[in-house]
Coordinates of C-alpha atoms and ligand atoms in Angstrom, one line a residue:
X1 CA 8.5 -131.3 56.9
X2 CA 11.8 -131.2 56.1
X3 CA 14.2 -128.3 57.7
X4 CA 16.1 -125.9 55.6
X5 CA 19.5 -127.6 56.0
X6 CA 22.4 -125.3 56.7
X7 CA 26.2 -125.6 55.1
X8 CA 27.2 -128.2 57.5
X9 CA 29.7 -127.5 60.2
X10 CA 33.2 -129.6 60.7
X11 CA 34.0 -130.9 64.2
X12 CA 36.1 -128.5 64.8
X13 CA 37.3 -124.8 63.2
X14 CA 40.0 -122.3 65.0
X15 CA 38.5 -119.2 65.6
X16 CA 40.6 -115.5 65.6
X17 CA 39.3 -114.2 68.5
X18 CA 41.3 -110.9 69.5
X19 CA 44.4 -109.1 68.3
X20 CA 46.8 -112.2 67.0
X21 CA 47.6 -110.8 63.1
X22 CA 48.6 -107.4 64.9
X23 CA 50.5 -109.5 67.4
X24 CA 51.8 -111.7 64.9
X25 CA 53.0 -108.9 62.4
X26 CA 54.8 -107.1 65.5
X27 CA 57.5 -109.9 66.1
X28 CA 57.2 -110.4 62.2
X29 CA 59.1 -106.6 62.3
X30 CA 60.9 -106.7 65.0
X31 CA 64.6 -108.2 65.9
X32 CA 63.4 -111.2 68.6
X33 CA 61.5 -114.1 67.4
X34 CA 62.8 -117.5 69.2
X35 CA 61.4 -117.7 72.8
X36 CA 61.4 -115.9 76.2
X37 CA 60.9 -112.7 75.0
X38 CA 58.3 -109.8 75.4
X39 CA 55.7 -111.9 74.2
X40 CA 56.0 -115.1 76.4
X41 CA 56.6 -113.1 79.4
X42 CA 53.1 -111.3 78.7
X43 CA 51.7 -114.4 78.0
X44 CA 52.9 -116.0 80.9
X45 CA 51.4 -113.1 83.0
X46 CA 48.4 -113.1 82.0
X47 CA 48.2 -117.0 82.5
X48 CA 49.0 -116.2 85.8
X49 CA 46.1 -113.4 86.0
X50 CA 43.4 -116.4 85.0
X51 CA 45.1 -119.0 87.2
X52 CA 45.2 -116.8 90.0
X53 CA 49.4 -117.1 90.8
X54 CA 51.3 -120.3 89.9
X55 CA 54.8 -119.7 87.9
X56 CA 53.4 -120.2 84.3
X57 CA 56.5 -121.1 81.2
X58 CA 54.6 -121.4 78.1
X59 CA 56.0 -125.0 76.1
X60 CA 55.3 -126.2 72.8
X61 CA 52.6 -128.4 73.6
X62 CA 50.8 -129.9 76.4
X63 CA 52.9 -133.4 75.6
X64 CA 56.1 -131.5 76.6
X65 CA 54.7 -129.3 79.1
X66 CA 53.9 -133.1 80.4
X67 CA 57.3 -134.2 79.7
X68 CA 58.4 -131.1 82.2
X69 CA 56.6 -132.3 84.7
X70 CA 57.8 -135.8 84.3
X71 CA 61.1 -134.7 84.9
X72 CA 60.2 -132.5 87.7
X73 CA 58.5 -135.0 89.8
X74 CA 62.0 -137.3 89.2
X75 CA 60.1 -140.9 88.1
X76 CA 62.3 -142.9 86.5
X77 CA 63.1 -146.6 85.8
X78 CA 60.6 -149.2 88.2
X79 CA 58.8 -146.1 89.1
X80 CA 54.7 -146.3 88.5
X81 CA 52.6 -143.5 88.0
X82 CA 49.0 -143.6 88.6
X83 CA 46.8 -142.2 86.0
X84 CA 43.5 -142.9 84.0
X85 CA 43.6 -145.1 80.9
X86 CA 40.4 -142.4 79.8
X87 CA 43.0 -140.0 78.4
X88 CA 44.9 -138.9 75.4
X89 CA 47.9 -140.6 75.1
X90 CA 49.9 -137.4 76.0
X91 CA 49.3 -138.2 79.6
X92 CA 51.1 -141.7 79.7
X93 CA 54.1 -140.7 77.2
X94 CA 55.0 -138.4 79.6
X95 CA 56.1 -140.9 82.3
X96 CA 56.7 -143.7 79.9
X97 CA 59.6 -141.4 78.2
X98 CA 61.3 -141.3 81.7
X99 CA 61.4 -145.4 81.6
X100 CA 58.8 -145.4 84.4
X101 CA 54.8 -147.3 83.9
X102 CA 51.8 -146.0 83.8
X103 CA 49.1 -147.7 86.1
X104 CA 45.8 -147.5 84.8
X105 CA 42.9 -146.8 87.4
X106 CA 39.4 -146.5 86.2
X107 CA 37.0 -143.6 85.5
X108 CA 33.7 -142.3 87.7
X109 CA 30.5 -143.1 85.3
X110 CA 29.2 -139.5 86.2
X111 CA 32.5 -137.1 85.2
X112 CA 34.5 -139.3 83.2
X113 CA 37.5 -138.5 85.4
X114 CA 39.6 -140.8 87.4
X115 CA 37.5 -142.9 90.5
X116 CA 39.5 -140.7 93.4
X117 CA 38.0 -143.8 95.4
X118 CA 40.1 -146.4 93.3
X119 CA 43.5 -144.5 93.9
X120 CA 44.5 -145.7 97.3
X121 CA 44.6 -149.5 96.4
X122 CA 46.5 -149.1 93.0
X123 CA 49.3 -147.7 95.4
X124 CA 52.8 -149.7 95.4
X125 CA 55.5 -148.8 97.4
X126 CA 57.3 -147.7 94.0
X127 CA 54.2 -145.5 93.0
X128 CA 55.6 -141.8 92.7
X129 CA 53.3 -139.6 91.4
X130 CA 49.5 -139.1 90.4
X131 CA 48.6 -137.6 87.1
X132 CA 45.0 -136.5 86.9
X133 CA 43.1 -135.3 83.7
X134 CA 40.2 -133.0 84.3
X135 CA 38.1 -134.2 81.4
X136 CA 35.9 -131.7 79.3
X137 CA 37.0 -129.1 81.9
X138 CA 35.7 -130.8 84.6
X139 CA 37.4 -130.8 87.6
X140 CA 38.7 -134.3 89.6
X141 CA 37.6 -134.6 92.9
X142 CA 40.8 -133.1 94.1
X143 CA 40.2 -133.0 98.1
X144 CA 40.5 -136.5 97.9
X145 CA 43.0 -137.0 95.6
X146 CA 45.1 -134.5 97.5
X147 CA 44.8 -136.1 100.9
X148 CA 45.8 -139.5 99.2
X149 CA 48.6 -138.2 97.3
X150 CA 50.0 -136.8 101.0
X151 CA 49.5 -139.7 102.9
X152 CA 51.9 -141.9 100.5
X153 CA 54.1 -138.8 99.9
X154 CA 53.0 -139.0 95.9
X155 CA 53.3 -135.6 93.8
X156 CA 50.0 -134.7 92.0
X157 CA 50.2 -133.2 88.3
X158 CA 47.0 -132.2 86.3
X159 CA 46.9 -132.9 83.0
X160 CA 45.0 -129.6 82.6
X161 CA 44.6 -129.8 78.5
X162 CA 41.5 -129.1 78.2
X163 CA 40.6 -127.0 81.8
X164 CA 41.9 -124.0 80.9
X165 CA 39.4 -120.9 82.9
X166 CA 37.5 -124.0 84.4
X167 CA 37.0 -124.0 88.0
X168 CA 37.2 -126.6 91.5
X169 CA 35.7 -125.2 94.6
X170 CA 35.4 -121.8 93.1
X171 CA 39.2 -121.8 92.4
X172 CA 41.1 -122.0 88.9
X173 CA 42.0 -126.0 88.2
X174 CA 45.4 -126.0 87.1
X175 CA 46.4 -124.9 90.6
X176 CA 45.7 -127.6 93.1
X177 CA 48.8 -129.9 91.9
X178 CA 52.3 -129.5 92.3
X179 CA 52.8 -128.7 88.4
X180 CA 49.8 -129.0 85.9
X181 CA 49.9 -128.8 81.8
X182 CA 48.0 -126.7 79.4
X183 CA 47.3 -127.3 75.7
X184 CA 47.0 -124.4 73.7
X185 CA 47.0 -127.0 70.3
X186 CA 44.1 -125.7 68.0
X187 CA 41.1 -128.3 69.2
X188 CA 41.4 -126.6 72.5
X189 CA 39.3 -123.4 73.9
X190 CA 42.6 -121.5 73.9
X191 CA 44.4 -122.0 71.3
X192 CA 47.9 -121.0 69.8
X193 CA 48.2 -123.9 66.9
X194 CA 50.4 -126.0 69.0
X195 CA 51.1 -124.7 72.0
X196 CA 51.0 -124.8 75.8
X197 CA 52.1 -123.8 78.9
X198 CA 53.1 -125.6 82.2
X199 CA 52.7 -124.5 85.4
X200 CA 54.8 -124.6 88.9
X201 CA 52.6 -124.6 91.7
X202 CA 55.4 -125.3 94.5
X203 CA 58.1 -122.5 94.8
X204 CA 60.9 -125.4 95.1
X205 CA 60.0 -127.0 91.9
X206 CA 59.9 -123.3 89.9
X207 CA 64.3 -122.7 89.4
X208 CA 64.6 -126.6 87.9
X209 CA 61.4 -126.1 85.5
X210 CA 63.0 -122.7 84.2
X211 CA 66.7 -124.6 84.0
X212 CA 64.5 -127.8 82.0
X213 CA 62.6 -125.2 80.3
X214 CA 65.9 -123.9 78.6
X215 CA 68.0 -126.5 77.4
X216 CA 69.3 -128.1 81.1
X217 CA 70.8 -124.6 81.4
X218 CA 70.6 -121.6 83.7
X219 CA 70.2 -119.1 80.8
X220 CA 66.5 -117.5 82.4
X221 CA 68.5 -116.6 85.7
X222 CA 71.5 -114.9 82.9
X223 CA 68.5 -113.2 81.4
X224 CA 67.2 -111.6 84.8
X225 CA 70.6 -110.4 85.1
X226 CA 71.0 -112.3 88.4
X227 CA 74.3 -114.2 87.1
X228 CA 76.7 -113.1 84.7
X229 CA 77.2 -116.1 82.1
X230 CA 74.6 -119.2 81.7
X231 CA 75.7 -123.3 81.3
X232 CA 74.9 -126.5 81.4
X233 CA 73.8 -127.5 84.6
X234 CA 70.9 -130.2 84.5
X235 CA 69.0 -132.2 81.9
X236 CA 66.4 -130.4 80.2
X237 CA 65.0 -129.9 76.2
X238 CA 64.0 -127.2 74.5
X239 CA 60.4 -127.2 75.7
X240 CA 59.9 -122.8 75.1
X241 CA 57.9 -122.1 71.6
X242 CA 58.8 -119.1 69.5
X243 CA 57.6 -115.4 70.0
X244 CA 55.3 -116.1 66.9
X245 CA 53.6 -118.7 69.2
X246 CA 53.0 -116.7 71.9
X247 CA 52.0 -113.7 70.3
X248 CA 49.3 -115.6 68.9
X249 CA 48.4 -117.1 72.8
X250 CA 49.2 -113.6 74.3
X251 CA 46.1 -112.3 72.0
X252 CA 43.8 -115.5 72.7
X253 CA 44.6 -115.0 76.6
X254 CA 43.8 -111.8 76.7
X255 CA 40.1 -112.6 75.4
X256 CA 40.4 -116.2 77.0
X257 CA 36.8 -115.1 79.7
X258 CA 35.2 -114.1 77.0
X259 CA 35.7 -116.7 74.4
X260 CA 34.6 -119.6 77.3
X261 CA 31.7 -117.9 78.1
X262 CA 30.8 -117.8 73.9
X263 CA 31.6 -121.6 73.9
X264 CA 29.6 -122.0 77.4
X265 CA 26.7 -120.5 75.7
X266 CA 26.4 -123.2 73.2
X267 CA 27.0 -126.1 75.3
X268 CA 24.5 -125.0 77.4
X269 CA 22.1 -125.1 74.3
X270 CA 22.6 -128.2 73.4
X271 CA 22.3 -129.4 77.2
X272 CA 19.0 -127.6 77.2
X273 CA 17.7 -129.1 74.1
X274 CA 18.5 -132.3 74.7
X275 CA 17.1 -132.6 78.3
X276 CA 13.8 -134.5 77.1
X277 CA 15.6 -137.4 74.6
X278 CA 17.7 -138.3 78.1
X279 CA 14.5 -138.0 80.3
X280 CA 13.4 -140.6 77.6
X281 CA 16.1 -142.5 78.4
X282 CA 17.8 -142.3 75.2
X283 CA 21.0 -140.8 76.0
X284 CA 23.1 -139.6 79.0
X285 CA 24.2 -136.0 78.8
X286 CA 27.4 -135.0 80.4
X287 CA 27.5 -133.8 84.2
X288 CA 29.1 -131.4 85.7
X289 CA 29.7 -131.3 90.1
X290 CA 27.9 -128.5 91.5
X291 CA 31.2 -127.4 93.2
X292 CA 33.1 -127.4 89.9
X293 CA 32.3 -125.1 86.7
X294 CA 33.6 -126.4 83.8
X295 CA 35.0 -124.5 80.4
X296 CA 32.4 -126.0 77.8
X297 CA 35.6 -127.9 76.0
X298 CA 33.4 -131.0 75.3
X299 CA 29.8 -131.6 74.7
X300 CA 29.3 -135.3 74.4
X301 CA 26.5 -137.7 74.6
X302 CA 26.6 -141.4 76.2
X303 CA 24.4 -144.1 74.0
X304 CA 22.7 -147.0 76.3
X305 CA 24.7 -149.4 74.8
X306 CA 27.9 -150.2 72.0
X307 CA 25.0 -151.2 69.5
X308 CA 23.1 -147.6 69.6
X309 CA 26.4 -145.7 69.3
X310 CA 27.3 -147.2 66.0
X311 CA 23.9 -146.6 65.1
X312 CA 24.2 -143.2 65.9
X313 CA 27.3 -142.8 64.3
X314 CA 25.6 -144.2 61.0
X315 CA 23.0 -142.0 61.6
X316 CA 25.3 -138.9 61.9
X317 CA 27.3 -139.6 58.9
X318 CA 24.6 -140.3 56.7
X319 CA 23.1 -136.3 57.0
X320 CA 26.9 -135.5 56.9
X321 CA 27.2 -134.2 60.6
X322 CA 30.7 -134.7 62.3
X323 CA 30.1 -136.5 65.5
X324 CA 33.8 -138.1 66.5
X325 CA 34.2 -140.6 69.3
X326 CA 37.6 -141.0 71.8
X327 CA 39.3 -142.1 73.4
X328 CA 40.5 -145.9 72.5
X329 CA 41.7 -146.5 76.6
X330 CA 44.9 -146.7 76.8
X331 CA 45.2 -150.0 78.8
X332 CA 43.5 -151.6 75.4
X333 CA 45.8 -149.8 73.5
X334 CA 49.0 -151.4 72.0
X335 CA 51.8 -149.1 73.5
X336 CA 49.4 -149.0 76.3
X337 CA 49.6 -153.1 77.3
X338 CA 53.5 -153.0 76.5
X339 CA 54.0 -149.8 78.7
X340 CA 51.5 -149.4 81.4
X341 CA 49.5 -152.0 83.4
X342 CA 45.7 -151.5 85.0
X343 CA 44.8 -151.7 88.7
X344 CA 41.6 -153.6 89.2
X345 CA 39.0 -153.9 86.2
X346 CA 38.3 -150.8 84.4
X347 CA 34.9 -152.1 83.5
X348 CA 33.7 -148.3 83.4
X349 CA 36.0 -147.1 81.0
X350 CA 35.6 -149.7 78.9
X351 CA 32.1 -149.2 78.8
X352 CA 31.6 -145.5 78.2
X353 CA 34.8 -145.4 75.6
X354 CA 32.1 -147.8 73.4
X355 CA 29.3 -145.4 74.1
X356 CA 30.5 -141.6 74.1
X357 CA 30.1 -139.0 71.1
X358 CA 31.2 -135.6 70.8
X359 CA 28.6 -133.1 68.6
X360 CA 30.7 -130.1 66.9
X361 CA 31.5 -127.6 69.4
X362 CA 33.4 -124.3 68.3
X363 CA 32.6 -120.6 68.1
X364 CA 32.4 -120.0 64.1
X365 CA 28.9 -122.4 64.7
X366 CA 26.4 -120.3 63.6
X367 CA 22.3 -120.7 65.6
X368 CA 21.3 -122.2 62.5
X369 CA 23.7 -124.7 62.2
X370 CA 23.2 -125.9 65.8
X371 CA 19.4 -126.2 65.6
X372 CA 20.0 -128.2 62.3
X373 CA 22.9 -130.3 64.8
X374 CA 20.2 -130.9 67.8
X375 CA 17.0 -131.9 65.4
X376 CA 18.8 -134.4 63.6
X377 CA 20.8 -135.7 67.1
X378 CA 17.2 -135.9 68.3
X379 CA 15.9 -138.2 65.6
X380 CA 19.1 -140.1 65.4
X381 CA 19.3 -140.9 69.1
X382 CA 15.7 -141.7 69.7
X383 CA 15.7 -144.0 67.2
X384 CA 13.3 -142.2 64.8
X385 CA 16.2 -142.5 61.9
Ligands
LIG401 C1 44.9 -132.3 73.9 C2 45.3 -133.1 75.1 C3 46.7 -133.4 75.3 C4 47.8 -133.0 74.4 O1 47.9 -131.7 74.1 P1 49.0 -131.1 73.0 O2 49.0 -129.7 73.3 O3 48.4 -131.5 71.7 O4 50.3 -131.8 73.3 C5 47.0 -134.1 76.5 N1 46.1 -134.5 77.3 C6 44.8 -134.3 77.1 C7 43.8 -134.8 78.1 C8 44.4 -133.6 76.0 O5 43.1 -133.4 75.8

């Protein structure tokens, strides 16, 4: 028997989810549209409503909200910064930009997200910071990662990209280190086309993120009216998107709860479905801690070996399904080996960067289209086709 097959669904699609033309068509008409005005402040708000506090300044990406961060924490040259080579490259051009190194630890087999166990011996006395990266909206096991970042006096940053409304211990990730990044960019749950937001978790670090923020200059304190002319008065970039931008976030914030649980729906569908090809032992589906809940970002699947995931990538694009792969690890990658340096083998990362696939995940994906997805992932991945 062969099933009815449905218009076939890209990877990815953006999906309108609340009031963003009216938004959109407001600053269109009105006299304000660079950034830091009525729109980015109720942005930023609301940010602060899901994250539960935090100082929130919405940036034009996740890479500069990064950047911030970079700057904020003060590596510089002969500095190392402790990360995960499982990661978009975002999270090591941060650091690298500031002439300090990445050092590359690897990844737990269960999460995907850096071995909090492996931390503690890629410390050097010129390691400066930890940058974490709570993959498919899982969180990091933070406890640990926070007790190690104090004894060696390190400052902790979450690369939160893809965490946004994901939860640690029952609280919002994105507040546990001392400044964590959003992406907003239009792959993400959220989205805003590029965008994305950092976030100032220590009170000291918030009046030198707004200075950064706005061009090295104390023009944020001029606008609350709490001095009476703005300059130049650190190094900084112009890291604040347009009102356009954050209208369009301001309208997917607002409807942010119910968007992740839409998306949380359908990853749990395909979870469900494809319980009996892992209890085969065909696949490994993802896992989530019972003390975190993650955001649905990522559904992904890990093949038993390098050999099975290119035939199931065959497989997929022969019935014209998108199934991508990432990441290339960063240690392997060129900039990555002239940049960064690993601490100890990172035979795990190596191993499930040659075995991962994502299946489409977004909320245009009609029923139909996901059966379709999950019959054919079934026959491709137990070997049937
Ligand atoms: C998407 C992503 C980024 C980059 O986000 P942009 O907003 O496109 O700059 C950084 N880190 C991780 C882990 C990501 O998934």
């Amino acid at each position: 028997m062969t099933a009815e097959r449905p218009p076939i669904s890209p990877f990815n699609l953006p999906t309108l989810i609340g009031r963003e033309a009216e938004y959109i068509s407001e600053v269109l008409a009105g006299d304000h549209a660079s950034g830091n005005g009525r729109f980015t402040e109720l942005a930023q708000a609301e940010l602060g409503r899901l994250l539960g506090g935090g100082r929130a300044l919405l940036t034009t990406s996740c890479s500069t909200a990064l950047e911030m961060a970079a700057i904020l924490t003060g590596v510089g040259p002969g500095d190392e910064v402790i990360m995960p080579s499982y990661t978009f490259t975002s999270t090591a051009n941060a650091v690298v930009l500031r002439g300090a190194t990445p050092v590359f630890v690897d990844v737990r087999p269960d999460t995907l997200n850096i071995d909090e166990r492996l931390i503690e011996q890629a410390v050097t006395p010129r390691t400066r910071a930890i940058t974490v990266v709570h993959y498919a909206g899982v969180g990091c096991e933070m406890d640990v990662i926070l007790s190690t970042a104090a004894r060696h006096d390190l400052a902790v940053v979450e690369d939160a990209a893809q965490a946004i409304c994901a939860t640690w211990r029952g609280q919002p990730l994105g507040r546990q280190g001392a400044l964590a990044a959003f992406s907003f960019h239009e792959t993400k749950n959220i989205i805003s086309g590029e965008g994305g937001a950092l976030i100032v978790n220590r009170d000291d670090l918030v009046e030198r993120a707004e200075i950064i923020w706005e061009k090295g200059t104390n023009r944020v304190k001029f606008k609350r009216g709490e001095i009476s002319k703005y300059n130049w008065v650190d190094v900084g970039g112009s890291y604040l998107p347009g009102e356009l931008t954050a209208a369009f976030l301001y309208a997917q914030l607002q409807n942010a709860e119910k968007a992740i649980r839409q998306r949380l729906a359908l990853w749990q569908r395909y979870y469900a479905a494809l319980k009996d090809v892992e209890d085969r032992g065909f696949c490994t589906r993802p896992h989530c801690p019972p003390h975190c809940q993650h955001n649905g970002h990522i559904f992904y699947l890990l093949a038993p070996t390098t050999e099975a995931r290119e035939r199931w990538l065959a497989g997929f694009r022969a019935i014209g399904i998108n199934a991508p792969f990432h990441y290339v690890p960063l240690h392997s990658a060129p900039a990555g080996r002239r940049f960064g340096r690993v601490s100890g083998p990172l035979a795990v990362t190596d191993s499930i960067a040659s075995r991962l696939v994502r299946l489409p995940l977004h909320l245009h994906l009609s029923e139909a289209q996901q059966d379709f997805i999950i019959e054919q992932t079934i026959g491709i991945v137990s070997g049937s086709r």
